[in-house]
XYZ file of C-alpha atoms in Angstrom:
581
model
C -82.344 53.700 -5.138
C -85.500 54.385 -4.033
C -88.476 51.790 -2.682
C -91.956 52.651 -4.236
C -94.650 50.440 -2.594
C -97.609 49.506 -5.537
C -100.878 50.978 -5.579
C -103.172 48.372 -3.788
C -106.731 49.565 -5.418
C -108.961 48.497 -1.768
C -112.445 47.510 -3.650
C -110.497 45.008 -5.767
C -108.452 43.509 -2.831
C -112.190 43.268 -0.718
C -113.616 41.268 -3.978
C -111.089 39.042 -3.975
C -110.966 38.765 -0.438
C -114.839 37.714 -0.792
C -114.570 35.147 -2.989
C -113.081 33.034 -0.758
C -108.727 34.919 -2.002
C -106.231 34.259 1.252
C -106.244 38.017 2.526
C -102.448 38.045 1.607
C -102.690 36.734 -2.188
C -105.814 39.250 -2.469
C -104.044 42.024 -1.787
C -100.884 41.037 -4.010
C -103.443 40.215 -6.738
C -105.180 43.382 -7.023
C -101.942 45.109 -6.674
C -101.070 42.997 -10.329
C -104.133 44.006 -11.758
C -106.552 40.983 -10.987
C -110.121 42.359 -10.353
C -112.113 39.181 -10.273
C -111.522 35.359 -8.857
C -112.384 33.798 -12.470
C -109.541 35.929 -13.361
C -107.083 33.304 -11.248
C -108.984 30.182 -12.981
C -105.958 28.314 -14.663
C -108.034 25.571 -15.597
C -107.326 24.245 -19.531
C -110.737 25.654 -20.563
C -109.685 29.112 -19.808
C -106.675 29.138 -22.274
C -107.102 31.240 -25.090
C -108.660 29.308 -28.071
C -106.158 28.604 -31.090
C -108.319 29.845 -33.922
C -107.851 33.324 -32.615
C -104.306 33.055 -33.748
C -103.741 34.605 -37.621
C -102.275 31.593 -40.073
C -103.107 28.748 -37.518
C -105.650 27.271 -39.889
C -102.919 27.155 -43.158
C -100.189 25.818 -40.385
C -102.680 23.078 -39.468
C -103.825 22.303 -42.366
C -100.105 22.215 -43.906
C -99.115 19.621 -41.138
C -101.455 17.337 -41.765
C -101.393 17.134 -45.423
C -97.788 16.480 -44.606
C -98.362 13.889 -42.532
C -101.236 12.252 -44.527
C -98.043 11.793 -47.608
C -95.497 10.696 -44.757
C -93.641 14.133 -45.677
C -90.364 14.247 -43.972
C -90.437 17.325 -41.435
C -87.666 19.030 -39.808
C -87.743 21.522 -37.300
C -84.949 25.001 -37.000
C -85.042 25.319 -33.271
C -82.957 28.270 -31.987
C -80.274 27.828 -29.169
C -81.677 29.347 -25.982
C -84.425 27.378 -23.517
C -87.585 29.004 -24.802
C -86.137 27.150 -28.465
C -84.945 23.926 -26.871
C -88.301 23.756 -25.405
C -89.854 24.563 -28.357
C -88.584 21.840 -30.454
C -88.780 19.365 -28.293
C -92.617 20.287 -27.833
C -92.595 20.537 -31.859
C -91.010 16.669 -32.147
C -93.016 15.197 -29.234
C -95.824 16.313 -30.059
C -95.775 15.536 -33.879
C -95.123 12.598 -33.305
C -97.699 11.841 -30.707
C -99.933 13.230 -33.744
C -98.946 10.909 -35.955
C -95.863 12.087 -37.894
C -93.327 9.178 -38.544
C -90.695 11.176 -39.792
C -90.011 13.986 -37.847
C -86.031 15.311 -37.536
C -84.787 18.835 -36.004
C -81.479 21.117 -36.381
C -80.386 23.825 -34.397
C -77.948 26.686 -35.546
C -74.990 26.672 -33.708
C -74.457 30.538 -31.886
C -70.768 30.710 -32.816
C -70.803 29.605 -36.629
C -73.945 29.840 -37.887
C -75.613 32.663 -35.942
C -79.238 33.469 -35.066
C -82.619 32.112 -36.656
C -83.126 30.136 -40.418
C -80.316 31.412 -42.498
C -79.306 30.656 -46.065
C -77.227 27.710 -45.444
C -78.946 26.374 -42.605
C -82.033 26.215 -45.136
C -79.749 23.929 -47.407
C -78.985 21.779 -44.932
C -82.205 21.041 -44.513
C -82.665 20.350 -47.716
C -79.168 17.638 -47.448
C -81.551 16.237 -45.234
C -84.349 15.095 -47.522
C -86.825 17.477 -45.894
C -90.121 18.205 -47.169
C -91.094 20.856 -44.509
C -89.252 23.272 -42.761
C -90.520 24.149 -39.537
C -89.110 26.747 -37.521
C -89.656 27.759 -33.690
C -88.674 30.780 -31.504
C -87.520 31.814 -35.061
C -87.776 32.537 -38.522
C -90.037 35.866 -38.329
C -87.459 37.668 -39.357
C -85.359 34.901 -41.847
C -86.657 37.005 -44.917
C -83.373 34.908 -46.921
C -83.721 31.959 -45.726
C -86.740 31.497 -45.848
C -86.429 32.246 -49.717
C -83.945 30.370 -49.853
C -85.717 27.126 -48.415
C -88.573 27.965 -50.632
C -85.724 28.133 -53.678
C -85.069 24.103 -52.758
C -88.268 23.193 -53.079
C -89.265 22.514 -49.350
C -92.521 23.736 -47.896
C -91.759 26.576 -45.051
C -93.611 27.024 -42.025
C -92.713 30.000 -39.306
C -93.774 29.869 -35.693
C -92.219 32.769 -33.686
C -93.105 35.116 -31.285
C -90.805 38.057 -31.818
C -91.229 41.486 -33.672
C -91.306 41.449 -37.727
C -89.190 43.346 -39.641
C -90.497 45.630 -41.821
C -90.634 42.574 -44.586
C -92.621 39.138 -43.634
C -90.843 35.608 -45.091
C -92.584 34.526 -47.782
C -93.736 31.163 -45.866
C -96.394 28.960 -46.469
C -98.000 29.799 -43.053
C -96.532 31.857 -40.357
C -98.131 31.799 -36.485
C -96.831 34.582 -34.759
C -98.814 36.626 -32.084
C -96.754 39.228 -33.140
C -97.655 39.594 -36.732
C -99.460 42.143 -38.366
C -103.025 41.688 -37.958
C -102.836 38.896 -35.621
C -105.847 39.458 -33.257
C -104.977 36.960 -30.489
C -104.807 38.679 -27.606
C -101.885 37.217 -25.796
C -99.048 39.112 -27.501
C -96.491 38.202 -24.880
C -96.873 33.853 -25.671
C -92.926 32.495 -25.712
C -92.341 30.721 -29.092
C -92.555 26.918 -27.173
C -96.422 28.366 -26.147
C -96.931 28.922 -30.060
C -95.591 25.941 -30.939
C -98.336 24.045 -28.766
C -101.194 26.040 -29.847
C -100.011 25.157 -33.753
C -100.158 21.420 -32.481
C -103.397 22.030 -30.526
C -105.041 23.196 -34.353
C -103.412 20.104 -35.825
C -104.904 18.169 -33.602
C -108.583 19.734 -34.252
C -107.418 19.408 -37.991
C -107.023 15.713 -37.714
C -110.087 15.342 -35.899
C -111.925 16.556 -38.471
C -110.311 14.687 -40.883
C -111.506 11.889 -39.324
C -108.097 10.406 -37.943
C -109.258 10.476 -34.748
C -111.973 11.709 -32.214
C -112.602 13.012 -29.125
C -112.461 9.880 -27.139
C -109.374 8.843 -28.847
C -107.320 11.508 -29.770
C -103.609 11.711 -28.115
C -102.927 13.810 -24.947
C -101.070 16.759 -25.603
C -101.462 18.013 -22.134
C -98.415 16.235 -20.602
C -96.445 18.681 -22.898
C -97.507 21.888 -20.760
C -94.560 20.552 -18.526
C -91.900 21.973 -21.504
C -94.436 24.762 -22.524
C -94.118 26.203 -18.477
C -90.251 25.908 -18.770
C -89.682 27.693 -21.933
C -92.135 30.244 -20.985
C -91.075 31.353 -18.084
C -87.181 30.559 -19.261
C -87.535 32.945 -21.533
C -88.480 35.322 -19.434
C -91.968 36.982 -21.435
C -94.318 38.880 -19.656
C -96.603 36.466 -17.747
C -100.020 37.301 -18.302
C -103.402 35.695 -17.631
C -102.769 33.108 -20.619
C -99.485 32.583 -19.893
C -99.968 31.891 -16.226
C -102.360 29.490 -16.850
C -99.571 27.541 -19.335
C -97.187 27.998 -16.534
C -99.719 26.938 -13.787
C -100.945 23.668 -15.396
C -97.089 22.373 -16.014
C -96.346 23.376 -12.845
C -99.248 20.970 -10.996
C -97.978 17.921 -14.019
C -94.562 18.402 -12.324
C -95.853 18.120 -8.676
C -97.422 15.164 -9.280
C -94.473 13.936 -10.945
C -96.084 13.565 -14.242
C -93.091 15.301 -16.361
C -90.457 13.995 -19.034
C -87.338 11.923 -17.733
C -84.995 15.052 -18.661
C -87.255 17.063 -16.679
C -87.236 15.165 -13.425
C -83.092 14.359 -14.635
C -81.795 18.249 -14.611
C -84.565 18.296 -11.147
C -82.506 16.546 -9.462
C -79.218 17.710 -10.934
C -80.268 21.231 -10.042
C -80.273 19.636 -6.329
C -83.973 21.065 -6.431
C -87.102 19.426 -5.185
C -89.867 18.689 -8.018
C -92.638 17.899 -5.815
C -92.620 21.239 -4.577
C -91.793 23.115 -8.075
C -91.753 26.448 -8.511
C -91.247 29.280 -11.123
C -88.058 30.074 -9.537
C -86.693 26.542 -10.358
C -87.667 27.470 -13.747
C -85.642 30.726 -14.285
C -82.978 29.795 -11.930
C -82.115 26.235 -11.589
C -83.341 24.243 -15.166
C -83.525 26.971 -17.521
C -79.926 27.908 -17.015
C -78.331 24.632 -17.414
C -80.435 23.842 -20.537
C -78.847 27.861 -21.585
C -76.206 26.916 -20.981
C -75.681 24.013 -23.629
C -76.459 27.051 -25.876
C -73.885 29.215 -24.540
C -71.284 26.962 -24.372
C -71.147 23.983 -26.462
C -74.182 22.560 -28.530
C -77.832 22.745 -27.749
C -78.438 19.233 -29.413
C -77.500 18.327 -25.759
C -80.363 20.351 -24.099
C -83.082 19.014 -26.827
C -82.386 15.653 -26.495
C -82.201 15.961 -22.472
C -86.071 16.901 -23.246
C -86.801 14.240 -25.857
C -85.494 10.745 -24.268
C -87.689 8.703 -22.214
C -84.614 6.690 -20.504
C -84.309 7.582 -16.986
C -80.779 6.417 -17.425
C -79.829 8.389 -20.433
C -81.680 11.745 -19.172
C -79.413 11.560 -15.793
C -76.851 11.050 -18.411
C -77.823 14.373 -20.157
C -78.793 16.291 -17.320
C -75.104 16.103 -15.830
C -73.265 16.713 -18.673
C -75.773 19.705 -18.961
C -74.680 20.473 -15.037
C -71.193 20.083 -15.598
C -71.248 22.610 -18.788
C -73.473 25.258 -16.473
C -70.746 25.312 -13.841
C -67.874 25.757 -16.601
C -70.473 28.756 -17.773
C -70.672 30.211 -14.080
C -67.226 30.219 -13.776
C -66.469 31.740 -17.184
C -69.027 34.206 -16.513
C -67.632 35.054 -12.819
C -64.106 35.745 -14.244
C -65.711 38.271 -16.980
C -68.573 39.605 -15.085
C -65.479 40.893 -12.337
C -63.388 42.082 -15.112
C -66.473 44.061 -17.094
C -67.499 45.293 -13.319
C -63.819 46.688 -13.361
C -63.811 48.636 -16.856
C -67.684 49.704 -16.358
C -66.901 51.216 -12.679
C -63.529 52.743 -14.786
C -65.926 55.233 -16.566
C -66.700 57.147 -13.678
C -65.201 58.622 -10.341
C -66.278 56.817 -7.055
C -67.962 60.248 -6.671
C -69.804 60.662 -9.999
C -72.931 58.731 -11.375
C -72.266 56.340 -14.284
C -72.750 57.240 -17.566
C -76.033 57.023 -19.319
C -74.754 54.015 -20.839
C -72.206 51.638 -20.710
C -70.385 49.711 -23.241
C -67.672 47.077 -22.622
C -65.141 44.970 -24.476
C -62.073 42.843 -23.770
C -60.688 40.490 -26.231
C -60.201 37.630 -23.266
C -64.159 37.881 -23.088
C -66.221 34.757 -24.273
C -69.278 35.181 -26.548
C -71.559 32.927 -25.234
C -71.768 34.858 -21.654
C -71.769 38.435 -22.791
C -76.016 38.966 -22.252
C -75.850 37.630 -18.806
C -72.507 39.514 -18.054
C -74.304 42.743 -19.607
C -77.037 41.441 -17.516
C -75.145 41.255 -13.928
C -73.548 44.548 -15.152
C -77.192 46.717 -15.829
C -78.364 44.974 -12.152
C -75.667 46.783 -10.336
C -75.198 49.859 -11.850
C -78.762 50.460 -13.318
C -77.921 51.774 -16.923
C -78.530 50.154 -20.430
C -75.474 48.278 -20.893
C -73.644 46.096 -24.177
C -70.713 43.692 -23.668
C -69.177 42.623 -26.498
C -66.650 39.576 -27.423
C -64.589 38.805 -30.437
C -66.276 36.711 -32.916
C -65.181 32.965 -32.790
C -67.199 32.484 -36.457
C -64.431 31.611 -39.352
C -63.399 34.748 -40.829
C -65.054 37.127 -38.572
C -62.429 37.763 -35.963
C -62.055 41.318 -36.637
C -66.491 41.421 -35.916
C -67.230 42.087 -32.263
C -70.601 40.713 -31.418
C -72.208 42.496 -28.274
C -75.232 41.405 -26.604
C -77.311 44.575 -24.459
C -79.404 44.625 -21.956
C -81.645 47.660 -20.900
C -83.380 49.515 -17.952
C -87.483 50.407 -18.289
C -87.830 53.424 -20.405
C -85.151 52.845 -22.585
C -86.007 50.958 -25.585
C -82.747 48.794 -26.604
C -83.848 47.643 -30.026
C -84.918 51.499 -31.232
C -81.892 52.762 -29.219
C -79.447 50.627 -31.898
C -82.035 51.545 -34.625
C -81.128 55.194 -34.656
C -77.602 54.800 -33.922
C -77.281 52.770 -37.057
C -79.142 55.807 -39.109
C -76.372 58.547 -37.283
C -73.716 56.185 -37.782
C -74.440 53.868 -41.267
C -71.687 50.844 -41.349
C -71.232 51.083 -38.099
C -73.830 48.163 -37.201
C -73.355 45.162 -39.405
C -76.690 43.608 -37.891
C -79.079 44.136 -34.950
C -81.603 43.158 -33.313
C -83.605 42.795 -30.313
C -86.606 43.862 -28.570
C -86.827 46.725 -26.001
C -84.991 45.322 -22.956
C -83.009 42.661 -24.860
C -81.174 43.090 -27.890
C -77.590 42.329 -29.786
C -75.518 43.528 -32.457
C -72.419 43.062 -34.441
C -69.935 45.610 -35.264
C -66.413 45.751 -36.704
C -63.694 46.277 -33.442
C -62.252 49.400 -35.127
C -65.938 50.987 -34.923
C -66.677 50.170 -31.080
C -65.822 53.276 -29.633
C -68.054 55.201 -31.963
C -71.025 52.441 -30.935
C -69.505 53.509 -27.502
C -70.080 56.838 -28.077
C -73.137 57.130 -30.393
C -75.224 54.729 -27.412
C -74.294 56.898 -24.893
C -75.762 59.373 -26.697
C -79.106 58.447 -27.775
C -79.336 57.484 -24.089
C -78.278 61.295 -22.705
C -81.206 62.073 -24.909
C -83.912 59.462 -23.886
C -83.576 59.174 -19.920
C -83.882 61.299 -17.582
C -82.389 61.915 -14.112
C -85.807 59.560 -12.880
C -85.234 56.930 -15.133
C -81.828 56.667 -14.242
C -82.626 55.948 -10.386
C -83.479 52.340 -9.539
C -86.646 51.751 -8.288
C -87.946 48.771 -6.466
C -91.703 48.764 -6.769
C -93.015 46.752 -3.317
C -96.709 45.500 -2.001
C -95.577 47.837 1.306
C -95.328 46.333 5.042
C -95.608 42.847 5.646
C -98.450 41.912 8.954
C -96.379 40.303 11.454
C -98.988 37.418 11.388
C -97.738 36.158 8.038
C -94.594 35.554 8.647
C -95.097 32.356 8.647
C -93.302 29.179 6.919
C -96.560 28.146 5.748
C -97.766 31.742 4.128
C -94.350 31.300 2.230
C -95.153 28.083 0.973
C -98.234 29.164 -0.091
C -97.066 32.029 -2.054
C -94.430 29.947 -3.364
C -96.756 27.840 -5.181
C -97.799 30.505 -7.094
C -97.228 32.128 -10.739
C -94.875 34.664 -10.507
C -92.325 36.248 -13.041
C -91.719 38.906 -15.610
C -95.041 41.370 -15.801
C -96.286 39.403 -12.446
C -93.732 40.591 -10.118
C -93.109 38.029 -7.283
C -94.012 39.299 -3.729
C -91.635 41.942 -2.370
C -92.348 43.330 0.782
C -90.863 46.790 2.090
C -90.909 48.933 5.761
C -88.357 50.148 7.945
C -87.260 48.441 10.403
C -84.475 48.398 12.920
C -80.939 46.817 12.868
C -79.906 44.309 15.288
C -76.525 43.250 14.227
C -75.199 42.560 10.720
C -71.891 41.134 9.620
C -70.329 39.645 6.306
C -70.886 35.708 5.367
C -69.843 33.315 2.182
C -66.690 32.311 1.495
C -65.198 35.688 -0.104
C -67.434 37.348 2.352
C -69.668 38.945 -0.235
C -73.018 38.554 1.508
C -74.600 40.668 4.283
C -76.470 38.636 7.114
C -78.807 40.934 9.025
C -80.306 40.240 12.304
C -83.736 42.511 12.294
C -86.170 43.787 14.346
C -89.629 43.170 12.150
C -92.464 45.316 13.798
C -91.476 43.637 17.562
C -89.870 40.451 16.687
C -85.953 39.907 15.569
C -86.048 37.812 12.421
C -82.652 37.038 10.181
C -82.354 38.482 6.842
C -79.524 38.203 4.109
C -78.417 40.493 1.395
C -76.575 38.533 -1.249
C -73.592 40.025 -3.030
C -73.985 43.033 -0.240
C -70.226 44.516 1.391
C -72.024 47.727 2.619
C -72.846 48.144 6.266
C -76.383 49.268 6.954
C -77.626 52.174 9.529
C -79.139 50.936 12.794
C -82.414 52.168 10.969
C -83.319 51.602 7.030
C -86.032 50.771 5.134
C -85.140 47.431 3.661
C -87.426 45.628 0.402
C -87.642 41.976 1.024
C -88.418 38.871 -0.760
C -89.944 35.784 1.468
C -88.151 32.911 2.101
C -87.514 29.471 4.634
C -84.176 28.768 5.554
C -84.385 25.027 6.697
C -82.124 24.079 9.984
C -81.884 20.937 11.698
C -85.423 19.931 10.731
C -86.702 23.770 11.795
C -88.300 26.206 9.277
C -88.053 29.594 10.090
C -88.902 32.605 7.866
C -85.889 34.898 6.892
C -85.856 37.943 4.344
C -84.282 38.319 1.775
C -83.302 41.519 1.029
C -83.706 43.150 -2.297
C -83.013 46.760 -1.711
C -82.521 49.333 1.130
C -83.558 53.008 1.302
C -82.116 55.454 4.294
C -85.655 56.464 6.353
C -86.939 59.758 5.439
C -85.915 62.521 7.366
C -82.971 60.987 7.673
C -78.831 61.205 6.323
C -76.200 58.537 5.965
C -73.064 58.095 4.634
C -72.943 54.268 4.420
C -74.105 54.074 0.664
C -77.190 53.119 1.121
C-alpha cells in the first residue's frame, strides 16, 4: 500500500480561488485538472453539441422518416443499468417525440447472452418491427445485425464501446467510439448517446416542420435517467459527462424525476432531496443491476417507464427484494473465492500476478462484482468464473475479470487467445472490465496463460496499491457543512471523490458490526480527537499511521458530527510495524 497525495498545480488552485471557487473545491479542482471557472459551468448550453457526433444526422433522419410512416420501432437494450437506462430514455423519449409505436426487448444474460444476436434479431422481427434500435449495444453484433438486415428491418446502432475490427452493416451507427468519430467526449455511457440521438431527432423534426422552438417537447426531464446510467456504469466522468450528471442531479433535488426514480429512492432508504453520485453507484444502480443479475431486467425498465406512483413502489421493492437475494448470493461466493484466491499463496508470499477462480456452486450473474471485491483486496487482475446455466452449455465456464491500472484486461485475453487458440470461445471487454467463455477442461491453461501475460506486463510498482489523495485536510473544514457541500458535487470514475491523507495519532480503536468486521478509530486530527471507521478492517493499527480518508456525517440524536472514513493506512516514514499495515 502506499498513499500518494496528487499534484495540486498552485496558479490553477489561486484562479479558481479568484473567481469566486470555495478555497477547498479550488484546490480539489485543480488537483482534477480544472484550470478555469467556465470549466465547472454545467449549464445545458455547455453540453457538447450533437452534430459533432459521426452518423447522428442518418440516425435522425432514419427516426423520423420512421415515425412520419408510423413504423413500428423496437429497441435491444442490454441487461446492466447504463442499458436499462438507456432504453427507457430511448422509449420515453420517442415517444415524447412523437412515435406511437414504440416496443423494447432485452437479452436475457443466462440464455441469450450479450448484445443483438442472431435470434434475438428474429424476434424482433416476430414482433412486426420495422426498426431495430439498439443501446449500450450492437457495435460489435456484426451477425446480428446481418441478420436483422436479412428480415428486412431497418437497423440502427447506438453504443459506446470499442469496435471490433469489422463495423455492422447498419443503417446508421452513433458511437463516440467509432472510427472517425470526432466528438470529443469518448467516455459518454450508451444512455448519454441515446439522448444526444433523440436531441438530433428532435432538431430533425423541427426542421421538418413538426414542431418549433416554442413548442417542441422537453427532453430535459430525461437527464434524471441519463445521470443514473452514466454514472451506473461507471465511465470516466469528464467535463461533458459531469454536466449530464450535474443537471439530473439538481431535476432530482427538486423532485422533478420519474415515479421509479423517486420509488427505488426511497426503497434504497436514501434521501432524494439531497441526491448524490454515491446514491447513484451505490444505492439505485445496484438494485436496477441487480434485476440483470438475477432474474429479468424487464423489471428494472419498466421500474423507469411507469408513471404510477403505486406501481413504481411496486417495482422498486421487488427490485429491493431481488438486490438483497444478490448480496447474499454474492457474500456466500465472494467468502468462498476470498478462500481459494488467498489458497494461491503463503500468508508470507505476495499473490500471484493474477488470479483466476472457479467453483461449480458459484452463480453467474455475481461473478464481475465477486472478481470485483476479490481485485479490491488483493490488488491483482482477477477472473471468476461460473458454470454456464445456457441450454447445452454446461460444460462452458463463463468468467467475468476485472483489472488493476496498467494492465489492460481486454488485450491481456487478446493475446492469450493467440498463445492458446480454442482456448477462448469468446471475449470481450475493455481495459479494466472484460469477460470470456471457455470450456471447464481448458481453465487451468486460461489459469495459467493469464498469469502469464501478467508476469510479463506489471511490474513490482504496478503491483502495489496506491491511493492517490488531495494531502492533509485544514482543521477548519471539518465541518458538517464543508461535507455537505462537497457532497453535492460530481464525483466518480476519472473525477476521483475527495480523499484526504496525513498522519495522525491513535486514540483507541476496537472492532464493531455484527461479525465484528469493521475497525472504529478514535483519532487525534491535527489537535482535536475525531471518530473514524474502517469498514471490512480486522487489523489493529499503530498508535501512529498515516491514514487516507473519505469525508463523511454520522447523524446522532439530531447531532452532525464529521467522522472519517478510512480508505487506506500507510506506517509513517521512518518508521517499522508488524501489524500489517
Amino acid at each position: 500500500m502506499k498513499i500518494i497525495a496528487r499534484d495540486i498545480p498552485p496558479r490553477a488552485a489561486w484562479a479558481l480561488e479568484q473567481a469566486g471557487v470555495h478555497p477547498l473545491l479550488a484546490r480539489l479542482y485543480a488537483a482534477r485538472g480544472v484550470r478555469t471557472k467556465d470549466e465547472l459551468d454545467d449549464g445545458l448550453a455547455r453540453l457538447l453539441p450533437p452534430s459533432g457526433l459521426k452518423g447522428i444526422g442518418e440516425a435522425a433522419r432514419l427516426l423520423a422518416d420512421a415515425m412520419a410512416q408510423n413504423q413500428h420501432l423496437v429497441i435491444v437494450a442490454d441487461y446492466d443499468c447504463d442499458g436499462a437506462t438507456a432504453c427507457a430514455v430511448g422509449v420515453r423519449g420517442l415517444r415524447l417525440l412523437g412515435a406511437k409505436n414504440v416496443d423494447y426487448l432485452v437479452p436475457d444474460r443466462v440464455t441469450d447472452g450479450y448484445g443483438l444476436t442472431p435470434p434475438i434479431a428474429r424476434r424482433v422481427a416476430e414482433r412486426g418491427a420495422d426498426v431495430l434500435i439498439t443501446v449500450d449495444n450492437g457495435i460489435a453484433s456484426v451477425d446480428g445485425v446481418a441478420e436483422a438486415k436479412a428480415l428486412g428491418l431497418q437497423v440502427l446502432v447506438t453504443d459506446h464501446h470499442l469496435p471490433g475490427p469489422e463495423l455492422p452493416a447498419a443503417d446508421a451507427i452513433v458511437n463516440p467510439n467509432q472510427p472517425g468519430c470526432p466528438f470529443e467526449s469518448k467516455s459518454m455511457a450508451g444512455v448519454g448517446v441515446m439522448f444526444y440521438v433523440l436531441l438530433a431527432l428532435r432538431a430533425e423534426l423541427r426542421a421538418r416542420g413538426v414542431f418549433d422552438a416554442a413548442s417542441q417537447p422537453k427532453l430535459d426531464p430525461l437527464l434524471t435517467l441519463v445521470a443514473l446510467g452514466t454514472v451506473a456504469d461507471v465511465v470516466k466522468l469528464d467535463a461533458n459527462n459531469r454536466r449530464l450528471v450535474a443537471q439530473g442531479l439538481k431535476r432530482i433535488r427538486a423532485g422533478q424525476m420519474p415515479a421509479g426514480i423517486a420509488a427505488l429512492f426511497h426503497a434504497a432508504g436514501r434521501k432524494a432531496p439531497v441526491a448524490t453520485t454515491f446514491d447513484f453507484g451505490f444505492a439505485l444502480g445496484p438494485r436496477i443491476n441487480a434485476a440483470g443479475r438475477l432474474a429479468d431486467m424487464t423489471l428494472g425498465i419498466e421500474c423507469l417507464l411507469t408513471d404510477d406512483a403505486g406501481r413504481a413502489a411496486e417495482l422498486a421493492a421487488t427490485l429491493d427484494a431481488i438486490n438483497r437475494e444478490r448480496r447474499e448470493i454474492e457474500g456466500g461466493m465472494r467468502d468462498q473465492a476470498l478462500l481459494m484466491a488467498e489458497s494461491l499463496f503463503q500468508e508470507d508470499e505476495e499473490p500471484p500476478p493474477a488470479i483466476s477462480v472457479f467453483d461449480p456452486d458459484f452463480h453467474e450473474g455475481v461473478v464481475g462484482i465477486v472478481a470485483s471485491r476479490i481485485k479490491d483486496k488483493l490488488h491483482r487482475p482477477t477472473f471468476v468464473f461460473a458454470a454456464s446455466s445456457a441450454p447445452g452449455k454446461a460444460h462452458e465456464l463463463k468468467g467475468s475479470g476485472r483489472s488493476i491500472p496498467g494492465f489492460h484486461l481486454r488485450d491481456a485475453l487478446d493475446l492469450v487467445a493467440k498463445r492458446h487458440p480454442g482456448v477462448l470461445l469468446k471475449f470481450g471487454g475493455h481495459a479494466m472490465a472484460a469477460g470470456c467463455t471457455v470450456a471447464e477442461e481448458a481453465f487451468e491453461v486460461f489459469e495459467r496463460a493469464l498469469a502469464q501475460v501478467a508476469q510479463e506486463w506489471l511490474d513490482a510498482a504496478t503491483l502495489t496499491r496506491r491511493i492517490e489523495t488531495d494531502g492533509p485536510l485544514a482543521p477548519e473544514y471539518c465541518r458538517a457543512d464543508i461535507v455537505d457541500t462537497l457532497h453535492r458535487e460530481v464525483w466518480g470514475q476519472g473525477f476521483a471523490p475527495p480523499t484526504f491523507s496525513e498522519e495522525m495519532q491513535v486514540l483507541s480503536q476496537r472492532l464493531v458490526g455484527e461479525a465484528k468486521n469493521h475497525l472504529s478509530i478514535k483519532l487525534m486530527h491535527q489537535g482535536n480527537p475525531i471518530d473514524a471507521i474502517w469498514f471490512g478492517h480486522t487489523e489493529q493499527l499503530p498508535a501512529r499511521v498515516v491514514l487516507a480518508f473519505r469525508l463523511d456525517v454520522n447523524e446522532w440524536k439530531g447531532e452532525r458530527r464529521v467522522q472519517f472514513l478510512v480508505e487506506g493506512a500507510q506506517v509513517p516514514t521512518g518508521t517499522s510495524s508488524s501489524t500489517g499495515v
